[in-house]
PDB file of C-alpha atoms in Angstrom:
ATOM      1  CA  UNK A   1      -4.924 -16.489  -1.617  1.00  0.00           C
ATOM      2  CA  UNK A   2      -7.147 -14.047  -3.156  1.00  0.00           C
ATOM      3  CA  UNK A   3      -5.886 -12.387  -6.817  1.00  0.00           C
ATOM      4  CA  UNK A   4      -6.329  -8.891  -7.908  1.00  0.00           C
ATOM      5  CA  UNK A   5      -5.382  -8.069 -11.548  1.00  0.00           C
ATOM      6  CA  UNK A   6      -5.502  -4.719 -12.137  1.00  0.00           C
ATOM      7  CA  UNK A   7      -6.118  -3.330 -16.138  1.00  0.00           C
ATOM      8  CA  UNK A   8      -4.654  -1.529 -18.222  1.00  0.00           C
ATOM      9  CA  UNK A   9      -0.712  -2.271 -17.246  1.00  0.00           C
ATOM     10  CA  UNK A  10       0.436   1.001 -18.982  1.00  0.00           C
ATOM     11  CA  UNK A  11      -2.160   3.952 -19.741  1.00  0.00           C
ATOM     12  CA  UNK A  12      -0.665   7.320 -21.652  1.00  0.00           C
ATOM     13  CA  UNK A  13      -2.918   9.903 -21.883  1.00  0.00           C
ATOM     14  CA  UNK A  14      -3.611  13.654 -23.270  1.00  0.00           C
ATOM     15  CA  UNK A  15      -4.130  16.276 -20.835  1.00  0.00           C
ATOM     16  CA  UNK A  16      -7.872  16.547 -20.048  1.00  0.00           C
ATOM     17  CA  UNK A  17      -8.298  13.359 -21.646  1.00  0.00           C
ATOM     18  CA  UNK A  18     -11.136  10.730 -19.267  1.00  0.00           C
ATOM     19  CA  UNK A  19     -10.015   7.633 -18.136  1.00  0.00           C
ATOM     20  CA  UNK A  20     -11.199   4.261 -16.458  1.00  0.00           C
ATOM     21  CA  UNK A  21      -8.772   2.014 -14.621  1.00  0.00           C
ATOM     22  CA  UNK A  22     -10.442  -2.041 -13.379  1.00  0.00           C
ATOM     23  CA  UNK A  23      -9.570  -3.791 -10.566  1.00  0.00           C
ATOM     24  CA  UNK A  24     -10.748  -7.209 -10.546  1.00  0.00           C
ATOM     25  CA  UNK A  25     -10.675  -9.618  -7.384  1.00  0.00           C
ATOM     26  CA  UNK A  26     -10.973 -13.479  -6.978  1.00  0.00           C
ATOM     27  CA  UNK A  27     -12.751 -14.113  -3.662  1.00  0.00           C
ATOM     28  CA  UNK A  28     -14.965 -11.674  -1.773  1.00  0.00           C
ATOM     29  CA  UNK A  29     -13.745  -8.964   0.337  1.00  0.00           C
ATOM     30  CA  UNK A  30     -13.831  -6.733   3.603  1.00  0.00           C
ATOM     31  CA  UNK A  31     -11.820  -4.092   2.361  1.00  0.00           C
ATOM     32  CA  UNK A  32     -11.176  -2.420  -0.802  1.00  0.00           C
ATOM     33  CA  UNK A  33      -9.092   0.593  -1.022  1.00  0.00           C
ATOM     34  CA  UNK A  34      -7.323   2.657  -4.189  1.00  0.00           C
ATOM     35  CA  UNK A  35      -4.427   4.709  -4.134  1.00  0.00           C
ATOM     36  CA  UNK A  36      -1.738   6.960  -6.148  1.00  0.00           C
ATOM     37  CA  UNK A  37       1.592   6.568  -5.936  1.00  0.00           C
ATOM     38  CA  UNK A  38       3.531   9.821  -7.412  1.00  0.00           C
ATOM     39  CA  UNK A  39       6.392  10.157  -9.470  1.00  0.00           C
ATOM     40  CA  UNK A  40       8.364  10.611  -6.211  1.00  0.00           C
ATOM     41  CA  UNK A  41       7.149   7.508  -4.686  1.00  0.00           C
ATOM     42  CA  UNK A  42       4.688   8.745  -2.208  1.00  0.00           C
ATOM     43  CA  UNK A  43       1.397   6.649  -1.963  1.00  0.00           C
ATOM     44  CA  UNK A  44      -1.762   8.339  -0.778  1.00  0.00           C
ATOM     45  CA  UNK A  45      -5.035   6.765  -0.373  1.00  0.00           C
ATOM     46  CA  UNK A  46      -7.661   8.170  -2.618  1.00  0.00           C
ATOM     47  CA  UNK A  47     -10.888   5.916  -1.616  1.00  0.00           C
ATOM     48  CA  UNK A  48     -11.832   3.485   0.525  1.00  0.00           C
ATOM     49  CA  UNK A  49     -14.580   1.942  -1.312  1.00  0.00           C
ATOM     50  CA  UNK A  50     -15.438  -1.862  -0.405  1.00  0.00           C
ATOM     51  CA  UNK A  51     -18.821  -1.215  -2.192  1.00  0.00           C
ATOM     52  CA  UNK A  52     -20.937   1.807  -3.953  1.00  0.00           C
ATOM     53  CA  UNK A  53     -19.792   4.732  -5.478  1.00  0.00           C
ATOM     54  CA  UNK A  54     -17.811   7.396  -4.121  1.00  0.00           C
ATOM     55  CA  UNK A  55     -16.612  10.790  -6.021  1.00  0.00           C
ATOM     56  CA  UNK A  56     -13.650  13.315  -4.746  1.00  0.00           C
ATOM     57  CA  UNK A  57     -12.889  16.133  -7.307  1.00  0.00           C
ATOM     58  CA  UNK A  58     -12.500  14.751 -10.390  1.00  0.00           C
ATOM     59  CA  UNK A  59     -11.795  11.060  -9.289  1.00  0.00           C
ATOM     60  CA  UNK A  60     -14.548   8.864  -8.938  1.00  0.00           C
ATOM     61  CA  UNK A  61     -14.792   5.192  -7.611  1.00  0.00           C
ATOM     62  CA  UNK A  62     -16.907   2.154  -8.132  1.00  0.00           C
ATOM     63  CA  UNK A  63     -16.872  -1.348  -6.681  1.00  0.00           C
ATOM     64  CA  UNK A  64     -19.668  -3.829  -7.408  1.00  0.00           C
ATOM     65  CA  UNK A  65     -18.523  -6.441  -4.818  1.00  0.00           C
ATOM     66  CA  UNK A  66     -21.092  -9.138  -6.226  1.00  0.00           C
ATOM     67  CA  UNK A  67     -19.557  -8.929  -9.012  1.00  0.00           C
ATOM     68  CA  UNK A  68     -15.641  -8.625  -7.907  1.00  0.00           C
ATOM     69  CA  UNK A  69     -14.378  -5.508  -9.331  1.00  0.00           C
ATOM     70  CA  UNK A  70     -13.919  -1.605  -9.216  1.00  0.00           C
ATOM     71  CA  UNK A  71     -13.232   1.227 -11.376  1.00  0.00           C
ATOM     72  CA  UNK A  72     -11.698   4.196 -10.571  1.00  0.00           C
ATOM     73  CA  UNK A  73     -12.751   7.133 -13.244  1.00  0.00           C
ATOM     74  CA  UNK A  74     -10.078  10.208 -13.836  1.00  0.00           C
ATOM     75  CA  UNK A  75     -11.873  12.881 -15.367  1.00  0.00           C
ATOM     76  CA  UNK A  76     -10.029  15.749 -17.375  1.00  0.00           C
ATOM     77  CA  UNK A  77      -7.022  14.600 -16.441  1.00  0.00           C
ATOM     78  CA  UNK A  78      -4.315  16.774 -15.461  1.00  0.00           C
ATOM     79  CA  UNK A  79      -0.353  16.187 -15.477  1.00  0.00           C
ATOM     80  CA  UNK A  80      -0.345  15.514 -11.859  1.00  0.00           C
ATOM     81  CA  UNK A  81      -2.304  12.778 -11.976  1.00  0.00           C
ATOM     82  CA  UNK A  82       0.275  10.952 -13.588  1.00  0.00           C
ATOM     83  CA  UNK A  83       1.894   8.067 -11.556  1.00  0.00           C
ATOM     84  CA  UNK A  84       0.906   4.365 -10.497  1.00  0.00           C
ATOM     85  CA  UNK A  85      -2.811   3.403  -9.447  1.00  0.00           C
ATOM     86  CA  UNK A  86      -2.855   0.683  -7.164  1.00  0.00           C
ATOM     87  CA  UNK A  87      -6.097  -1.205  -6.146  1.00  0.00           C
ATOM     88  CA  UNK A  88      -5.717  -3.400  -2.535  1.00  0.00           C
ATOM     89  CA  UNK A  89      -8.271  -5.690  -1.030  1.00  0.00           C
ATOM     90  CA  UNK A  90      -8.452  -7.224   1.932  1.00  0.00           C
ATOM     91  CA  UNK A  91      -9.987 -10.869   1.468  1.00  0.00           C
ATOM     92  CA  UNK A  92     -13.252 -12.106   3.903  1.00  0.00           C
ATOM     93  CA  UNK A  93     -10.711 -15.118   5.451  1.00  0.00           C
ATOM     94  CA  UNK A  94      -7.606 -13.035   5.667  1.00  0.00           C
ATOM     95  CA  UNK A  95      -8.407 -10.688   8.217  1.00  0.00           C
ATOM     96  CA  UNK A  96      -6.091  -7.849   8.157  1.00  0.00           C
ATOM     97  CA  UNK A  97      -3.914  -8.650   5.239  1.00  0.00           C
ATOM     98  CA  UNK A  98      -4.316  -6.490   2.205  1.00  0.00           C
ATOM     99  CA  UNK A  99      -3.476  -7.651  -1.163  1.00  0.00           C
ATOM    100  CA  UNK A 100      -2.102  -4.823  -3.778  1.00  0.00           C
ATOM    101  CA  UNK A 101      -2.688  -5.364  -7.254  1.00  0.00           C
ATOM    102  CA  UNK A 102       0.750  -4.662  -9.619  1.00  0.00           C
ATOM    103  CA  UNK A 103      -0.905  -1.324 -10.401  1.00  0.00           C
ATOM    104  CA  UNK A 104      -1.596   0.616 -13.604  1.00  0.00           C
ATOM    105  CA  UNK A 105       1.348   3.169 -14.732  1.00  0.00           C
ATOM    106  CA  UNK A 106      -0.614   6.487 -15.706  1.00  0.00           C
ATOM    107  CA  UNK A 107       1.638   9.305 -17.459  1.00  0.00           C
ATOM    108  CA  UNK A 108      -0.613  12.258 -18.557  1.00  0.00           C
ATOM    109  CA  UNK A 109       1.180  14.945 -21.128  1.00  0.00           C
ATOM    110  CA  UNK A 110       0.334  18.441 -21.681  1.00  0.00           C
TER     111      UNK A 110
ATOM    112  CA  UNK B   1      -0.020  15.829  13.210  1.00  0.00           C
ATOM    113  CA  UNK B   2       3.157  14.325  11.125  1.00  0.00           C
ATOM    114  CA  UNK B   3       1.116  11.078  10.244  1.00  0.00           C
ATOM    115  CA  UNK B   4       3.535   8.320   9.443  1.00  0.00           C
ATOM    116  CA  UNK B   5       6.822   8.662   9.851  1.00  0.00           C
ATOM    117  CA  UNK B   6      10.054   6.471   8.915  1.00  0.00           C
ATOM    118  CA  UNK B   7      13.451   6.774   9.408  1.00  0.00           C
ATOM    119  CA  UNK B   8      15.903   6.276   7.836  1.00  0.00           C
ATOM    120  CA  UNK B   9      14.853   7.451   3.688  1.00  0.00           C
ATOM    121  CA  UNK B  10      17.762   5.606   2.587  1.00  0.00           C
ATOM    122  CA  UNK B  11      20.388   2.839   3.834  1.00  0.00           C
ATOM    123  CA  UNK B  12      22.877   0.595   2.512  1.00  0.00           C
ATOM    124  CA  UNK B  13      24.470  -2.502   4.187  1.00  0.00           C
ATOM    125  CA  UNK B  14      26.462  -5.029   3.777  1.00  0.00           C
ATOM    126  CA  UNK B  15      25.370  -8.959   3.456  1.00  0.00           C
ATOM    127  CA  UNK B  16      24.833 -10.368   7.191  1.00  0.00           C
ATOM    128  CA  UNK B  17      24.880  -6.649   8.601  1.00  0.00           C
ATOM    129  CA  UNK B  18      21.661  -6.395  10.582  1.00  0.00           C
ATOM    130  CA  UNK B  19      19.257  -3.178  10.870  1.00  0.00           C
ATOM    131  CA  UNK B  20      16.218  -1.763  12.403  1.00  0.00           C
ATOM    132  CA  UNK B  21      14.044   0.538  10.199  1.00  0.00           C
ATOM    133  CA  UNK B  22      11.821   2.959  12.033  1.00  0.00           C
ATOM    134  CA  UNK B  23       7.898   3.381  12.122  1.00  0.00           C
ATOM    135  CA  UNK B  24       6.203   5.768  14.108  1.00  0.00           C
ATOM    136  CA  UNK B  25       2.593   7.283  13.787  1.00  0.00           C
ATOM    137  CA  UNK B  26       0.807   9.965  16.099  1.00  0.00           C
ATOM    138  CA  UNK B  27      -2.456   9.370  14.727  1.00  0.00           C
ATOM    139  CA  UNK B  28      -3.381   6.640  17.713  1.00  0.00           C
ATOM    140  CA  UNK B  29      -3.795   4.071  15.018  1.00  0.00           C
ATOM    141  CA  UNK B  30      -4.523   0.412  16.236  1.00  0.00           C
ATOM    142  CA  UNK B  31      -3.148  -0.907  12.907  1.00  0.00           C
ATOM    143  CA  UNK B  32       0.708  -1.245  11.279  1.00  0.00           C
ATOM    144  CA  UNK B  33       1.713  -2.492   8.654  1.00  0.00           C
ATOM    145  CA  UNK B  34       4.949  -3.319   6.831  1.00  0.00           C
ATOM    146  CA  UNK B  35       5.257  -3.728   2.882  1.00  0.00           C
ATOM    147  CA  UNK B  36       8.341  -4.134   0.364  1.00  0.00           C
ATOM    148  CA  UNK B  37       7.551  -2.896  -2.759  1.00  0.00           C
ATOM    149  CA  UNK B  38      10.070  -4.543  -5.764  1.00  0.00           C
ATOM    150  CA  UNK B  39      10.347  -3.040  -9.047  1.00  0.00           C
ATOM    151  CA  UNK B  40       7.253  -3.403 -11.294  1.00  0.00           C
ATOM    152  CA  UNK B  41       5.145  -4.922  -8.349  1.00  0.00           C
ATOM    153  CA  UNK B  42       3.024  -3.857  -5.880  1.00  0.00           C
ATOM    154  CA  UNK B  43       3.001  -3.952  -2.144  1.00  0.00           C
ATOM    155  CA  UNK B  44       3.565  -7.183  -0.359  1.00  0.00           C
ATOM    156  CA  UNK B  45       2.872  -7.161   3.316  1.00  0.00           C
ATOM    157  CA  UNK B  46       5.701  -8.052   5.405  1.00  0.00           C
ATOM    158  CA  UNK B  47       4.270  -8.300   9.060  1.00  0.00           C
ATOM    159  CA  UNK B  48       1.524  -6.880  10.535  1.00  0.00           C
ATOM    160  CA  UNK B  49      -0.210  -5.270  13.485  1.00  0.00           C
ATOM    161  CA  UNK B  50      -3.675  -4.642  15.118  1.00  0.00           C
ATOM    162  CA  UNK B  51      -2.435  -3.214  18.553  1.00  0.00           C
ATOM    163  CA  UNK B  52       0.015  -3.249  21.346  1.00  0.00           C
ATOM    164  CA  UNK B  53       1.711  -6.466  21.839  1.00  0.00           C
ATOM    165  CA  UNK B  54       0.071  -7.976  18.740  1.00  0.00           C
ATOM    166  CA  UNK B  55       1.607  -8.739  15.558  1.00  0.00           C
ATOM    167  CA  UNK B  56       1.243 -11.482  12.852  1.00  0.00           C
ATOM    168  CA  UNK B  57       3.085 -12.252   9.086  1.00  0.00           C
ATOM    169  CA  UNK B  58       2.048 -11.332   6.363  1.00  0.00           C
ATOM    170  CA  UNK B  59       2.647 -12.633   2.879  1.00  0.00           C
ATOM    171  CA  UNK B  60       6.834 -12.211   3.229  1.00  0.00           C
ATOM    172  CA  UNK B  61       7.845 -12.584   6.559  1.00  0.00           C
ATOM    173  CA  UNK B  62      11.089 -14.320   6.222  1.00  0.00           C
ATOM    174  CA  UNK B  63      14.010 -12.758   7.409  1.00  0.00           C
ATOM    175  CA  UNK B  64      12.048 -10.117   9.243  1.00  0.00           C
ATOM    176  CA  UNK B  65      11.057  -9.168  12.541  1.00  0.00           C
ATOM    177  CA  UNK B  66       8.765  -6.906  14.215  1.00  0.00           C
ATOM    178  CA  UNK B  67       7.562  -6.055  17.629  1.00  0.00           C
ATOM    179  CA  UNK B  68       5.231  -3.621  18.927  1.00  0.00           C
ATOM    180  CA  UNK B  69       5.803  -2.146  22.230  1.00  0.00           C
ATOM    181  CA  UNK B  70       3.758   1.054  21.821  1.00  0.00           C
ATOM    182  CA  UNK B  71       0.701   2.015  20.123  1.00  0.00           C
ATOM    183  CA  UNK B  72       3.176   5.285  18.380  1.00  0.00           C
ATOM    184  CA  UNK B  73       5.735   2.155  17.158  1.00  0.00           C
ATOM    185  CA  UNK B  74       6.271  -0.664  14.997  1.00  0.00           C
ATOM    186  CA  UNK B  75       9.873  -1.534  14.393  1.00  0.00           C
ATOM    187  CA  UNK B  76      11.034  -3.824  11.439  1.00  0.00           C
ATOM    188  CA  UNK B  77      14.267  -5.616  11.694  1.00  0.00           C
ATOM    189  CA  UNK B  78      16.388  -7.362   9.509  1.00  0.00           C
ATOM    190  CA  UNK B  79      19.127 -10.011  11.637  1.00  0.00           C
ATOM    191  CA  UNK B  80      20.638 -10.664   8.840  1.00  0.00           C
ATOM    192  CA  UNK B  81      20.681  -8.755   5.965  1.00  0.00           C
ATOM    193  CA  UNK B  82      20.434 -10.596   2.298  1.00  0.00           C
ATOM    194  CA  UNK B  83      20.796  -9.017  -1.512  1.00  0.00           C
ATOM    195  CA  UNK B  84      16.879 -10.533  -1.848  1.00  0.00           C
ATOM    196  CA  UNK B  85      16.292  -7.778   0.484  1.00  0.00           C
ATOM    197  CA  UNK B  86      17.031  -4.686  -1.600  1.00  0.00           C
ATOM    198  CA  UNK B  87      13.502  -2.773  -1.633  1.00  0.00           C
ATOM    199  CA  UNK B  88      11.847   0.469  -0.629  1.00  0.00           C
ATOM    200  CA  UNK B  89       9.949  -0.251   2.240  1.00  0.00           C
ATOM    201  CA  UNK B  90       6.914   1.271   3.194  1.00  0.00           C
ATOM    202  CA  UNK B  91       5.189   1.400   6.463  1.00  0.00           C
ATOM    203  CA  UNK B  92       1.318   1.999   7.303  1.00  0.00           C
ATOM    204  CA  UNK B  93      -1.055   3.024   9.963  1.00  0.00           C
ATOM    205  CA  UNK B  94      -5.104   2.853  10.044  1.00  0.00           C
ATOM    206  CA  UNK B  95      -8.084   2.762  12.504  1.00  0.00           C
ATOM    207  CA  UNK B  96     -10.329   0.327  12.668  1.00  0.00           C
ATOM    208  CA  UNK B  97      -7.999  -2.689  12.773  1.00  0.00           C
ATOM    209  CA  UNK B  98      -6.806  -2.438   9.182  1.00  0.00           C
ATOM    210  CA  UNK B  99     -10.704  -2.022   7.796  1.00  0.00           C
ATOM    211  CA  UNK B 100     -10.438   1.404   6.953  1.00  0.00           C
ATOM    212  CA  UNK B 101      -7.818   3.967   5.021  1.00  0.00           C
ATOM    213  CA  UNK B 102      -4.655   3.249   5.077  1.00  0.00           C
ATOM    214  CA  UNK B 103      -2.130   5.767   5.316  1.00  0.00           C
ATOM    215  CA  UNK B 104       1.259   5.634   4.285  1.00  0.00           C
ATOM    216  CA  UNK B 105       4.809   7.008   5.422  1.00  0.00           C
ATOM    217  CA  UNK B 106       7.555   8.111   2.647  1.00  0.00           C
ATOM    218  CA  UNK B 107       9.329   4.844   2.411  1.00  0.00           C
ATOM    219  CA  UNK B 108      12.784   3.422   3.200  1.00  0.00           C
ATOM    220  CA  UNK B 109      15.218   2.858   0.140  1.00  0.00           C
ATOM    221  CA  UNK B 110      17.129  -0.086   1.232  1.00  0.00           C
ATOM    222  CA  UNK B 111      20.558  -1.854  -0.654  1.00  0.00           C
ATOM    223  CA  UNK B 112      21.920  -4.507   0.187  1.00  0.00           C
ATOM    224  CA  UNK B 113      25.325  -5.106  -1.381  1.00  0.00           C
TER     225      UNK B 113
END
């Protein structure tokens, strides 16, 4: 099946400090989606983004599907950004199935 | 709208005790889902679900069962509970067959003694 490595494992960063987070996938895909998982275990989708470039607040997004990966940007960071950042793709032969990367732990401190 | 919902947050059984955790969604999703997530992994998709009377495994399916009766409902059951089984469980809803956001409800802390 397809593989998604996501990079850095562990990020610690100063408040209003900029960040980049990389997803990289094996195989091409349908689907490509990011999301935050809080401190209190909530996950919340922050883009669906299987190509191009998409921006909300101070999170941005980019996935250059030819070449099999995305970014996610945090800019000025702030404390409740902190938490896990997982990337999930859905492959082109596994129709409905998403794959999660194992994340990347953020932990902004004032 | 409430979005996803699950019930219940938290549960602990015994070995070979069998549940049913609860997934409901009022958004008029097509697509359910069913993860586990383990400690230091992601998501893995336990079954899944792209409309009434249609469901298929994911990447973990053993021990697990789903149906889907409704549209609103996508029930996960465990016949037979195992320790391997201790894991929050989150379920999902989205339009579009699975191709577009996903949303997620709170999660279900499960034990298994």
């Amino acid at each position: 099946g397809i593989q998604v490595e996501q990079s850095p494992p562990d990020l610690i960063l100063q408040e209003g400090a900029n960040s980049t987070l990389r997803c990289n996938f094996s195989d091409s895909v349908n689907n490509l989606q990011w999301f935050h998982q809080n401190p209190w275990g909530q996950l919340i989708n922050l883009f669906y983004i299987p190509s191009g470039t998409k921006q909300n607040g101070r999170l941005s997004a980019t996935t250059v599907a030819t070449e099999r990966y995305s970014l996610l940007y945090i800019s000025s960071s702030q404390t409740t950004d902190s938490g896990v950042y997982f990337c999930a793709v859905e492959a082109t032969d596994s129709w409905g199935k998403l794959q999660f990367g194992a994340g990347t732990q953020v932990v902004v401190t004032p | 709208n409430a979005g996803v919902t699950q019930t219940p947050k938290f549960q602990v059984l015994k070995t070979g005790q069998s549940m049913t955790l609860q997934c409901a969604q009022d958004m008029n999703h097509e697509y359910m889902s069913w993860y586990r997530q383990d400690p230091g992994m992601g998501l893995r998709l336990i079954h899944y679900s792209v409309g009434a009377g249609i469901t298929d495994q994911g990447e973990v399916p053993n021990g697990y069962n789903v149906s889907r009766s409704t549209t609103e409902d996508f029930p996960l059951r465990l016949l037979s509970a195992a320790p391997s089984q201790t894991s929050v469980y989150f379920c999902a809803s989205s339009d579009g067959q699975g191709r577009y956001e996903q949303y997620f409800g709170p999660g279900t802390r499960l034990t298994v003694t």
